[in-house]
CSV table of N, CA and C in Angstrom, one decimal:
chain,number,residue,atom,x,y,z
A,1,UNK,N,157.5,-107.5,284.4
A,1,UNK,CA,157.9,-109.2,284.8
A,1,UNK,C,156.4,-109.9,284.3
A,2,UNK,N,154.7,-109.7,284.7
A,2,UNK,CA,153.9,-110.4,284.7
A,2,UNK,C,153.8,-109.7,283.0
A,3,UNK,N,153.9,-108.5,283.1
A,3,UNK,CA,153.4,-107.5,281.7
A,3,UNK,C,154.5,-108.1,280.4
A,4,UNK,N,155.5,-108.6,280.8
A,4,UNK,CA,156.4,-109.2,279.7
A,4,UNK,C,156.1,-110.4,279.7
A,5,UNK,N,155.0,-110.5,280.3
A,5,UNK,CA,155.0,-112.5,280.3
A,5,UNK,C,153.5,-112.4,279.1
A,6,UNK,N,153.4,-111.5,280.0
A,6,UNK,CA,151.7,-111.5,278.7
A,6,UNK,C,152.0,-111.2,278.1
A,7,UNK,N,152.2,-110.1,277.6
A,7,UNK,CA,153.0,-110.3,275.8
A,7,UNK,C,153.2,-110.6,275.7
A,8,UNK,N,154.3,-111.9,276.0
A,8,UNK,CA,154.8,-113.3,274.9
A,8,UNK,C,154.2,-113.9,274.7
A,9,UNK,N,152.7,-114.3,275.9
A,9,UNK,CA,152.1,-115.1,276.1
A,9,UNK,C,150.3,-114.9,274.5
A,10,UNK,N,150.6,-114.0,274.8
A,10,UNK,CA,149.4,-112.7,273.7
A,10,UNK,C,150.0,-113.5,272.5
A,11,UNK,N,151.7,-113.0,272.1
A,11,UNK,CA,151.6,-113.3,270.8
A,11,UNK,C,152.1,-114.9,270.4
A,12,UNK,N,152.7,-115.5,271.7
A,12,UNK,CA,152.4,-116.6,271.7
A,12,UNK,C,151.1,-117.3,270.7
A,13,UNK,N,150.2,-117.0,271.4
A,13,UNK,CA,148.5,-117.2,272.1
A,13,UNK,C,148.6,-117.3,270.2
A,14,UNK,N,148.8,-116.1,269.3
A,14,UNK,CA,148.5,-115.8,267.7
A,14,UNK,C,149.6,-116.7,267.4
A,15,UNK,N,150.7,-116.8,267.5
A,15,UNK,CA,151.9,-118.0,266.4
A,15,UNK,C,151.1,-119.1,266.6
A,16,UNK,N,150.6,-120.2,267.7
A,16,UNK,CA,149.7,-120.3,267.7
A,16,UNK,C,148.6,-121.4,266.7
A,17,UNK,N,147.7,-119.5,266.7
A,17,UNK,CA,146.7,-119.8,266.1
A,17,UNK,C,147.4,-119.8,264.8
A,18,UNK,N,148.5,-119.7,264.4
A,18,UNK,CA,149.3,-119.5,262.7
A,18,UNK,C,149.1,-121.0,262.2
A,19,UNK,N,150.0,-121.2,263.6
A,19,UNK,CA,150.5,-123.0,262.8
A,19,UNK,C,150.3,-123.5,264.5
A,20,UNK,N,150.4,-124.7,264.5
A,20,UNK,CA,151.0,-125.0,265.5
A,20,UNK,C,152.0,-126.5,265.4
A,21,UNK,N,152.7,-125.4,264.2
A,21,UNK,CA,153.9,-126.1,264.0
A,21,UNK,C,155.1,-125.9,265.5
A,22,UNK,N,156.1,-127.3,265.6
A,22,UNK,CA,156.8,-125.9,266.6
A,22,UNK,C,158.1,-125.1,265.9
A,23,UNK,N,158.3,-125.8,265.0
A,23,UNK,CA,159.6,-125.3,263.9
A,23,UNK,C,159.6,-123.8,264.2
A,24,UNK,N,158.5,-123.6,263.2
A,24,UNK,CA,158.4,-121.7,263.2
A,24,UNK,C,158.5,-121.1,264.2
A,25,UNK,N,157.8,-121.3,266.1
A,25,UNK,CA,157.6,-120.7,266.6
A,25,UNK,C,159.3,-121.8,267.6
A,26,UNK,N,160.2,-122.5,267.4
A,26,UNK,CA,161.5,-121.9,267.9
A,26,UNK,C,162.4,-121.0,266.9
A,27,UNK,N,161.9,-121.3,265.8
A,27,UNK,CA,162.8,-120.0,265.2
A,27,UNK,C,162.5,-118.5,266.0
A,28,UNK,N,160.6,-118.3,265.8
A,28,UNK,CA,160.7,-116.5,267.0
A,28,UNK,C,161.1,-116.5,268.0
A,29,UNK,N,161.4,-118.1,268.6
A,29,UNK,CA,161.7,-117.4,270.0
A,29,UNK,C,163.6,-118.2,270.2
A,30,UNK,N,163.5,-117.8,269.2
A,30,UNK,CA,166.0,-118.0,269.4
A,30,UNK,C,166.1,-117.3,270.2
A,31,UNK,N,165.4,-116.1,269.8
A,31,UNK,CA,166.7,-115.2,271.9
A,31,UNK,C,166.0,-114.6,272.8
A,32,UNK,N,165.1,-115.1,273.1
A,32,UNK,CA,164.1,-114.9,274.5
A,32,UNK,C,164.6,-115.6,275.4
A,33,UNK,N,164.4,-115.2,276.6
A,33,UNK,CA,164.8,-115.9,278.0
A,33,UNK,C,163.6,-116.9,278.4
A,34,UNK,N,162.2,-115.9,278.5
A,34,UNK,CA,161.4,-116.7,279.1
A,34,UNK,C,160.4,-117.2,277.3
A,35,UNK,N,159.7,-118.8,277.5
A,35,UNK,CA,158.8,-119.1,276.6
A,35,UNK,C,157.8,-120.2,277.6
A,36,UNK,N,156.6,-118.8,277.5
A,36,UNK,CA,155.5,-119.2,278.1
A,36,UNK,C,154.8,-120.3,276.9
A,37,UNK,N,154.0,-120.9,277.1
A,37,UNK,CA,153.2,-121.9,275.7
A,37,UNK,C,151.7,-122.3,276.9
A,38,UNK,N,151.1,-121.7,277.8
A,38,UNK,CA,150.3,-122.4,278.4
A,38,UNK,C,149.0,-123.1,277.7
A,39,UNK,N,148.3,-124.2,277.9
A,39,UNK,CA,146.7,-123.9,277.2
A,39,UNK,C,147.4,-123.9,275.9
A,40,UNK,N,147.6,-124.7,275.6
A,40,UNK,CA,148.5,-124.8,273.2
A,40,UNK,C,147.3,-125.4,272.8
A,41,UNK,N,147.8,-125.3,271.9
A,41,UNK,CA,147.2,-126.7,270.6
A,41,UNK,C,149.2,-127.2,270.2
A,42,UNK,N,150.0,-127.0,271.2
A,42,UNK,CA,150.7,-127.6,270.0
A,42,UNK,C,150.9,-129.1,270.9
A,43,UNK,N,151.2,-130.1,269.5
A,43,UNK,CA,151.1,-130.8,269.2
A,43,UNK,C,152.2,-131.9,268.9
A,44,UNK,N,152.6,-133.4,269.2
A,44,UNK,CA,153.2,-134.7,269.2
A,44,UNK,C,154.5,-134.1,269.7
A,45,UNK,N,156.1,-135.0,269.5
A,45,UNK,CA,157.6,-134.6,270.3
A,45,UNK,C,158.1,-132.8,270.3
A,46,UNK,N,158.9,-133.1,271.2
A,46,UNK,CA,159.7,-131.3,271.2
A,46,UNK,C,160.7,-131.4,270.8
A,47,UNK,N,160.5,-130.7,269.7
A,47,UNK,CA,161.5,-130.5,268.6
A,47,UNK,C,163.4,-130.5,269.4
A,48,UNK,N,164.1,-131.5,268.3
A,48,UNK,CA,165.5,-130.6,268.8
A,48,UNK,C,166.1,-129.1,268.7
A,49,UNK,N,165.3,-128.8,267.8
A,49,UNK,CA,165.5,-127.2,267.9
A,49,UNK,C,165.5,-126.6,269.1
A,50,UNK,N,164.6,-127.0,270.5
A,50,UNK,CA,164.9,-126.3,271.3
A,50,UNK,C,166.4,-126.8,271.6
A,51,UNK,N,166.8,-127.3,271.5
A,51,UNK,CA,168.0,-127.1,272.2
A,51,UNK,C,168.9,-126.4,272.1
A,52,UNK,N,169.0,-125.3,270.6
A,52,UNK,CA,169.3,-124.7,271.0
A,52,UNK,C,169.4,-122.5,271.3
A,53,UNK,N,168.2,-123.4,271.7
A,53,UNK,CA,168.0,-122.3,272.9
A,53,UNK,C,168.8,-122.3,273.9
A,54,UNK,N,170.0,-121.4,274.1
A,54,UNK,CA,170.9,-121.4,275.1
A,54,UNK,C,171.0,-120.6,276.6
A,55,UNK,N,170.2,-120.1,276.5
A,55,UNK,CA,169.5,-118.6,277.0
A,55,UNK,C,167.9,-119.2,277.5
A,56,UNK,N,167.7,-119.5,277.8
A,56,UNK,CA,166.3,-120.0,277.5
A,56,UNK,C,166.4,-120.6,279.0
A,57,UNK,N,165.6,-119.8,280.8
A,57,UNK,CA,165.9,-119.7,281.5
A,57,UNK,C,163.7,-120.5,282.1
A,58,UNK,N,163.1,-120.3,281.4
A,58,UNK,CA,162.2,-120.6,281.2
A,58,UNK,C,161.3,-121.2,280.3
A,59,UNK,N,161.2,-122.6,280.7
A,59,UNK,CA,160.9,-123.7,279.6
A,59,UNK,C,158.7,-123.9,280.3
A,60,UNK,N,158.0,-123.3,279.9
A,60,UNK,CA,156.3,-123.3,280.4
A,60,UNK,C,155.3,-124.1,279.3
A,61,UNK,N,155.3,-125.5,278.9
A,61,UNK,CA,154.9,-125.5,277.6
A,61,UNK,C,153.3,-127.2,279.1
A,62,UNK,N,152.8,-126.2,279.3
A,62,UNK,CA,151.6,-127.3,280.5
A,62,UNK,C,150.4,-127.0,279.7
A,63,UNK,N,150.0,-128.4,279.8
A,63,UNK,CA,148.1,-128.4,279.9
A,63,UNK,C,147.8,-128.0,277.4
A,64,UNK,N,149.3,-129.6,277.0
A,64,UNK,CA,148.9,-129.5,276.1
A,64,UNK,C,148.9,-130.5,275.4
A,65,UNK,N,149.4,-130.9,274.5
A,65,UNK,CA,149.5,-131.9,273.3
A,65,UNK,C,150.5,-132.6,273.0
A,66,UNK,N,151.5,-132.2,273.5
A,66,UNK,CA,153.5,-132.4,273.5
A,66,UNK,C,152.8,-134.5,274.0
A,67,UNK,N,153.9,-135.1,272.9
A,67,UNK,CA,153.6,-136.6,274.3
A,67,UNK,C,155.2,-137.0,272.5
A,68,UNK,N,155.4,-137.7,273.2
A,68,UNK,CA,156.9,-138.5,273.6
A,68,UNK,C,158.2,-138.8,274.4
A,69,UNK,N,158.8,-138.6,274.5
A,69,UNK,CA,160.1,-139.1,275.7
A,69,UNK,C,160.2,-137.5,275.7
A,70,UNK,N,160.4,-137.1,277.5
A,70,UNK,CA,161.4,-135.9,276.6
A,70,UNK,C,163.3,-135.9,276.5
A,71,UNK,N,163.7,-135.6,275.8
A,71,UNK,CA,164.2,-136.3,274.7
A,71,UNK,C,165.9,-135.4,275.8
A,72,UNK,N,166.8,-136.3,275.6
A,72,UNK,CA,167.7,-136.3,276.0
A,72,UNK,C,169.3,-134.3,276.5
A,73,UNK,N,168.7,-133.9,275.0
A,73,UNK,CA,169.1,-132.7,275.3
A,73,UNK,C,168.9,-131.2,276.2
A,74,UNK,N,167.5,-131.8,276.9
A,74,UNK,CA,167.1,-131.1,277.9
A,74,UNK,C,167.9,-130.9,278.7
A,75,UNK,N,168.8,-131.6,278.5
A,75,UNK,CA,169.9,-131.4,279.8
A,75,UNK,C,171.2,-130.5,279.5
A,76,UNK,N,171.2,-129.5,277.9
A,76,UNK,CA,172.1,-128.9,278.0
A,76,UNK,C,171.4,-127.4,277.5
A,77,UNK,N,170.4,-127.4,278.4
A,77,UNK,CA,169.7,-125.7,278.6
A,77,UNK,C,169.7,-125.9,279.8
A,78,UNK,N,171.1,-125.2,279.8
A,78,UNK,CA,172.4,-125.1,281.3
A,78,UNK,C,170.9,-123.7,281.9
A,79,UNK,N,170.8,-123.2,281.2
A,79,UNK,CA,170.0,-122.1,282.0
A,79,UNK,C,168.8,-121.7,282.4
A,80,UNK,N,167.9,-123.0,282.9
A,80,UNK,CA,166.9,-123.2,282.4
A,80,UNK,C,166.8,-123.6,284.3
A,81,UNK,N,165.8,-122.2,284.3
A,81,UNK,CA,165.7,-122.7,285.8
A,81,UNK,C,163.8,-123.2,286.2
A,82,UNK,N,163.5,-122.5,285.3
A,82,UNK,CA,161.4,-123.9,284.9
A,82,UNK,C,161.9,-123.9,284.0
A,83,UNK,N,161.2,-125.6,284.7
A,83,UNK,CA,160.9,-126.5,282.6
A,83,UNK,C,159.0,-126.8,283.4
A,84,UNK,N,158.0,-126.4,282.9
A,84,UNK,CA,157.0,-127.6,283.5
A,84,UNK,C,156.3,-127.9,282.2
A,85,UNK,N,155.9,-128.9,282.2
A,85,UNK,CA,155.1,-129.6,281.1
A,85,UNK,C,154.3,-130.9,281.5
A,86,UNK,N,153.9,-129.9,282.4
A,86,UNK,CA,151.8,-130.2,282.8
A,86,UNK,C,151.3,-130.8,282.3
A,87,UNK,N,150.7,-131.8,282.8
A,87,UNK,CA,149.7,-131.9,281.8
A,87,UNK,C,149.7,-132.2,280.6
A,88,UNK,N,150.4,-132.7,279.8
A,88,UNK,CA,150.8,-133.4,278.0
A,88,UNK,C,150.0,-135.5,278.3
A,89,UNK,N,151.0,-135.3,277.8
A,89,UNK,CA,150.8,-137.1,277.0
A,89,UNK,C,152.7,-137.7,277.0
A,90,UNK,N,153.8,-137.4,277.8
A,90,UNK,CA,154.6,-137.3,278.0
A,90,UNK,C,155.0,-138.4,278.1
A,91,UNK,N,156.1,-139.5,277.8
A,91,UNK,CA,155.7,-140.5,278.0
A,91,UNK,C,156.6,-141.6,278.2
A,92,UNK,N,157.3,-142.8,278.4
A,92,UNK,CA,158.7,-143.2,278.8
A,92,UNK,C,159.5,-142.5,280.0
A,93,UNK,N,160.8,-143.0,279.9
A,93,UNK,CA,161.6,-142.6,280.9
A,93,UNK,C,162.1,-141.4,281.7
A,94,UNK,N,162.2,-141.3,283.1
A,94,UNK,CA,163.0,-139.8,283.5
A,94,UNK,C,164.2,-139.9,282.6
A,95,UNK,N,164.5,-138.8,281.8
A,95,UNK,CA,165.5,-138.7,280.8
A,95,UNK,C,166.8,-138.7,282.0
A,96,UNK,N,168.2,-139.1,282.5
A,96,UNK,CA,169.3,-138.4,283.5
A,96,UNK,C,169.4,-137.0,283.5
A,97,UNK,N,169.1,-136.8,282.1
A,97,UNK,CA,170.4,-135.5,281.7
A,97,UNK,C,169.4,-134.0,282.4
A,98,UNK,N,168.6,-135.0,282.9
A,98,UNK,CA,167.7,-133.5,283.2
A,98,UNK,C,168.9,-133.3,285.2
A,99,UNK,N,169.3,-134.2,285.3
A,99,UNK,CA,169.9,-134.3,286.0
A,99,UNK,C,171.0,-133.0,286.2
A,100,UNK,N,171.4,-132.1,285.5
A,100,UNK,CA,172.6,-131.6,285.4
A,100,UNK,C,171.3,-130.2,284.9
A,101,UNK,N,170.2,-130.0,284.8
A,101,UNK,CA,169.8,-128.7,285.4
A,101,UNK,C,170.7,-128.1,287.0
A,102,UNK,N,171.6,-127.6,286.4
A,102,UNK,CA,172.0,-127.1,287.6
A,102,UNK,C,171.4,-126.1,288.8
A,103,UNK,N,170.7,-125.2,287.8
A,103,UNK,CA,170.3,-124.4,288.1
A,103,UNK,C,168.2,-124.1,287.6
A,104,UNK,N,167.8,-125.7,288.0
A,104,UNK,CA,166.6,-125.1,287.3
A,104,UNK,C,166.2,-125.5,289.2
A,105,UNK,N,165.3,-124.6,289.2
A,105,UNK,CA,164.6,-124.4,290.5
A,105,UNK,C,162.6,-124.6,291.1
A,106,UNK,N,161.7,-125.3,289.7
A,106,UNK,CA,160.8,-125.7,289.6
A,106,UNK,C,160.5,-126.9,288.2
A,107,UNK,N,160.7,-127.9,288.3
A,107,UNK,CA,160.2,-128.7,287.8
A,107,UNK,C,158.8,-129.6,287.8
A,108,UNK,N,158.6,-129.3,287.2
A,108,UNK,CA,156.5,-129.8,286.4
A,108,UNK,C,156.0,-130.6,285.9
A,109,UNK,N,156.1,-131.9,286.5
A,109,UNK,CA,155.9,-132.9,285.6
A,109,UNK,C,154.8,-134.1,285.7
A,110,UNK,N,153.8,-133.0,286.7
A,110,UNK,CA,152.7,-134.6,286.9
A,110,UNK,C,151.5,-134.1,285.7
A,111,UNK,N,151.3,-135.0,286.0
A,111,UNK,CA,150.3,-135.5,284.7
A,111,UNK,C,150.4,-136.1,283.3
A,112,UNK,N,151.6,-136.5,283.7
A,112,UNK,CA,152.0,-137.5,282.4
A,112,UNK,C,152.4,-138.3,282.8
A,113,UNK,N,152.1,-139.2,281.5
A,113,UNK,CA,152.5,-141.1,281.9
A,113,UNK,C,154.0,-141.4,281.9
A,114,UNK,N,154.9,-140.4,282.5
A,114,UNK,CA,156.0,-140.6,283.0
A,114,UNK,C,156.4,-141.5,284.1
A,115,UNK,N,158.0,-143.1,283.0
A,115,UNK,CA,158.6,-143.8,284.4
A,115,UNK,C,159.5,-143.2,285.0
A,116,UNK,N,160.3,-144.6,285.4
A,116,UNK,CA,160.9,-144.3,285.5
A,116,UNK,C,161.0,-144.3,288.1
A,117,UNK,N,162.7,-143.5,287.5
A,117,UNK,CA,163.7,-143.6,289.2
A,117,UNK,C,163.8,-142.5,289.0
A,118,UNK,N,163.4,-141.6,290.3
A,118,UNK,CA,164.1,-140.6,290.9
A,118,UNK,C,164.9,-140.9,291.1
A,119,UNK,N,165.6,-141.1,290.8
A,119,UNK,CA,167.3,-141.1,290.9
A,119,UNK,C,168.5,-140.5,289.8
A,120,UNK,N,167.3,-140.3,288.4
A,120,UNK,CA,167.2,-139.4,287.0
A,120,UNK,C,167.2,-138.0,287.9
A,121,UNK,N,166.7,-138.1,289.1
A,121,UNK,CA,166.9,-135.8,289.0
A,121,UNK,C,167.6,-135.8,290.8
A,122,UNK,N,168.6,-136.3,291.3
A,122,UNK,CA,169.6,-136.9,292.0
A,122,UNK,C,170.1,-135.7,292.1
A,123,UNK,N,171.0,-134.8,290.9
A,123,UNK,CA,171.6,-133.9,290.5
A,123,UNK,C,171.3,-132.4,291.0
A,124,UNK,N,170.1,-132.3,291.1
A,124,UNK,CA,169.0,-131.2,291.0
A,124,UNK,C,169.4,-130.2,292.4
A,125,UNK,N,170.4,-129.8,293.0
A,125,UNK,CA,171.1,-129.2,294.2
A,125,UNK,C,169.9,-127.8,294.1
A,126,UNK,N,169.6,-127.2,293.8
A,126,UNK,CA,169.1,-126.2,293.6
A,126,UNK,C,167.8,-126.1,293.4
A,127,UNK,N,166.9,-127.0,293.2
A,127,UNK,CA,165.5,-127.5,293.4
A,127,UNK,C,164.5,-127.3,294.6
A,128,UNK,N,163.8,-126.1,294.1
A,128,UNK,CA,162.9,-125.4,294.8
A,128,UNK,C,160.9,-126.2,295.1
A,129,UNK,N,160.7,-126.6,294.3
A,129,UNK,CA,159.3,-127.0,293.2
A,129,UNK,C,160.1,-128.3,292.3
A,130,UNK,N,159.8,-129.1,292.8
A,130,UNK,CA,159.0,-130.9,292.7
A,130,UNK,C,157.8,-131.4,292.6
A,131,UNK,N,157.7,-131.3,291.1
A,131,UNK,CA,156.2,-131.6,290.6
A,131,UNK,C,155.9,-133.4,290.0
A,132,UNK,N,155.8,-134.4,290.8
A,132,UNK,CA,155.8,-135.4,290.1
A,132,UNK,C,154.4,-136.2,290.0
A,133,UNK,N,153.7,-135.6,291.0
A,133,UNK,CA,152.1,-136.4,290.9
A,133,UNK,C,151.3,-136.7,290.0
A,134,UNK,N,151.4,-138.1,289.9
A,134,UNK,CA,149.8,-138.4,289.2
A,134,UNK,C,151.2,-138.8,287.3
A,135,UNK,N,151.9,-139.6,288.1
A,135,UNK,CA,153.2,-140.2,286.9
A,135,UNK,C,152.9,-141.5,287.9
A,136,UNK,N,153.6,-142.5,286.5
A,136,UNK,CA,154.0,-143.6,286.9
A,136,UNK,C,155.9,-143.9,287.3
A,137,UNK,N,155.7,-142.8,287.8
A,137,UNK,CA,157.8,-143.0,288.6
A,137,UNK,C,157.4,-143.4,289.7
A,138,UNK,N,158.5,-144.5,289.8
A,138,UNK,CA,158.3,-145.0,291.0
A,138,UNK,C,159.8,-145.6,291.9
A,139,UNK,N,159.8,-146.4,292.4
A,139,UNK,CA,160.9,-146.6,293.1
A,139,UNK,C,161.2,-145.7,294.7
A,140,UNK,N,162.2,-146.1,295.7
A,140,UNK,CA,162.3,-144.8,296.6
A,140,UNK,C,162.9,-143.1,296.2
A,141,UNK,N,162.6,-142.8,297.5
A,141,UNK,CA,162.7,-141.2,297.6
A,141,UNK,C,164.4,-141.7,297.7
A,142,UNK,N,165.5,-141.4,296.9
A,142,UNK,CA,166.6,-141.4,297.2
A,142,UNK,C,167.2,-140.6,298.3
A,143,UNK,N,168.6,-140.5,299.3
A,143,UNK,CA,168.6,-140.0,299.5
A,143,UNK,C,169.2,-138.9,299.5
A,144,UNK,N,169.8,-138.4,298.2
A,144,UNK,CA,170.2,-137.4,297.3
A,144,UNK,C,169.5,-136.5,297.9
A,145,UNK,N,168.3,-136.8,298.0
A,145,UNK,CA,166.9,-135.4,298.2
A,145,UNK,C,167.7,-134.3,298.6
A,146,UNK,N,168.0,-135.1,299.8
A,146,UNK,CA,168.7,-134.5,301.5
A,146,UNK,C,169.5,-133.3,300.9
A,147,UNK,N,169.9,-133.3,299.8
A,147,UNK,CA,171.0,-132.3,299.6
A,147,UNK,C,170.6,-130.6,298.8
A,148,UNK,N,168.6,-131.7,298.6
A,148,UNK,CA,168.0,-130.1,297.6
A,148,UNK,C,167.4,-129.1,299.1
A,149,UNK,N,168.9,-128.4,300.0
A,149,UNK,CA,168.2,-127.8,300.8
A,149,UNK,C,167.2,-126.8,300.8
A,150,UNK,N,166.9,-125.7,299.8
A,150,UNK,CA,165.6,-124.7,299.1
A,150,UNK,C,164.6,-126.2,299.1
A,151,UNK,N,164.4,-127.6,299.3
A,151,UNK,CA,163.6,-127.9,298.0
A,151,UNK,C,161.9,-127.0,299.7
A,152,UNK,N,160.8,-126.9,298.5
A,152,UNK,CA,159.6,-126.9,299.3
A,152,UNK,C,158.0,-127.0,299.1
A,153,UNK,N,159.0,-128.3,298.3
A,153,UNK,CA,157.6,-128.8,297.7
A,153,UNK,C,157.2,-130.1,296.8
A,154,UNK,N,157.7,-130.8,297.6
A,154,UNK,CA,158.1,-132.3,296.5
A,154,UNK,C,156.5,-133.0,296.8
A,155,UNK,N,156.0,-133.5,295.4
A,155,UNK,CA,154.2,-134.0,295.2
A,155,UNK,C,154.4,-135.3,294.5
A,156,UNK,N,154.5,-136.2,295.1
A,156,UNK,CA,154.3,-137.5,294.4
A,156,UNK,C,153.0,-138.6,295.2
A,157,UNK,N,152.3,-138.5,295.2
A,157,UNK,CA,151.3,-138.7,295.5
A,157,UNK,C,150.6,-138.8,294.3
A,158,UNK,N,149.9,-140.8,294.2
A,158,UNK,CA,149.2,-140.6,292.6
A,158,UNK,C,150.7,-140.9,292.4
A,159,UNK,N,151.6,-141.9,292.6
A,159,UNK,CA,152.7,-142.4,291.9
A,159,UNK,C,152.9,-143.7,292.0
A,160,UNK,N,153.8,-144.1,291.8
A,160,UNK,CA,154.5,-145.5,292.6
A,160,UNK,C,155.5,-145.1,292.9
A,161,UNK,N,155.8,-144.5,293.6
A,161,UNK,CA,157.0,-144.7,294.4
A,161,UNK,C,156.9,-144.8,295.7
A,162,UNK,N,157.8,-145.5,296.3
A,162,UNK,CA,157.2,-146.5,298.1
A,162,UNK,C,158.9,-146.6,298.9
A,163,UNK,N,158.0,-146.9,300.1
A,163,UNK,CA,158.9,-147.3,301.4
A,163,UNK,C,160.0,-145.5,301.8
A,164,UNK,N,160.2,-145.7,302.6
A,164,UNK,CA,159.8,-144.3,303.8
A,164,UNK,C,160.8,-143.0,303.4
A,165,UNK,N,160.4,-141.6,303.9
A,165,UNK,CA,161.3,-141.2,303.3
A,165,UNK,C,162.4,-140.6,304.3
A,166,UNK,N,163.6,-140.6,303.1
A,166,UNK,CA,164.8,-140.7,303.3
A,166,UNK,C,164.6,-140.2,305.3
A,167,UNK,N,165.7,-139.5,306.5
A,167,UNK,CA,165.9,-138.5,307.4
A,167,UNK,C,166.4,-137.5,306.3
A,168,UNK,N,167.4,-138.2,306.1
A,168,UNK,CA,168.2,-136.3,305.2
A,168,UNK,C,167.1,-135.4,304.6
A,169,UNK,N,165.6,-136.3,304.4
A,169,UNK,CA,164.4,-135.6,303.6
A,169,UNK,C,163.9,-134.2,304.8
A,170,UNK,N,164.1,-135.4,305.8
A,170,UNK,CA,163.1,-134.4,306.6
A,170,UNK,C,163.0,-134.0,307.6
A,171,UNK,N,164.8,-133.6,307.1
A,171,UNK,CA,165.5,-132.6,308.0
A,171,UNK,C,165.7,-131.6,307.4
A,172,UNK,N,165.0,-131.6,305.9
A,172,UNK,CA,165.4,-130.3,305.8
A,172,UNK,C,163.7,-129.4,305.7
């Protein structure tokens, strides 16, 4: 997997060098399962074309210049296991469609200007790593997070989350 990942990253970096437009890259990656583009030069919002990547398991676009909202179509990527969008310029509310990602194991949204409530993530029953630190997310931790029986890490520092941790979460 590491060799395949390196090859994909190298190919992707080459394509990023040629163009910073998502439309060309989406066409190229339509039939793959893993999409790594860390430390990228991609700018702008996440395009609708990503919704056509039905077999996508990993979408890692961290440390780029992606801005705008997390689109609601993200909930239709039903095979997604890793969504890593940290260190970008994403803003707006957490879309409730994120809860539809029932196979998601890692959600990394830290260091963005995202707001909203953790309730939008209450359906992520298979989540193992939930990294939301350094955002504007607020409210309290929902008791439904106690259903995240595989949860290994929950990072909420430097957010507007307040109140006590539900007992159901503490018992995990």
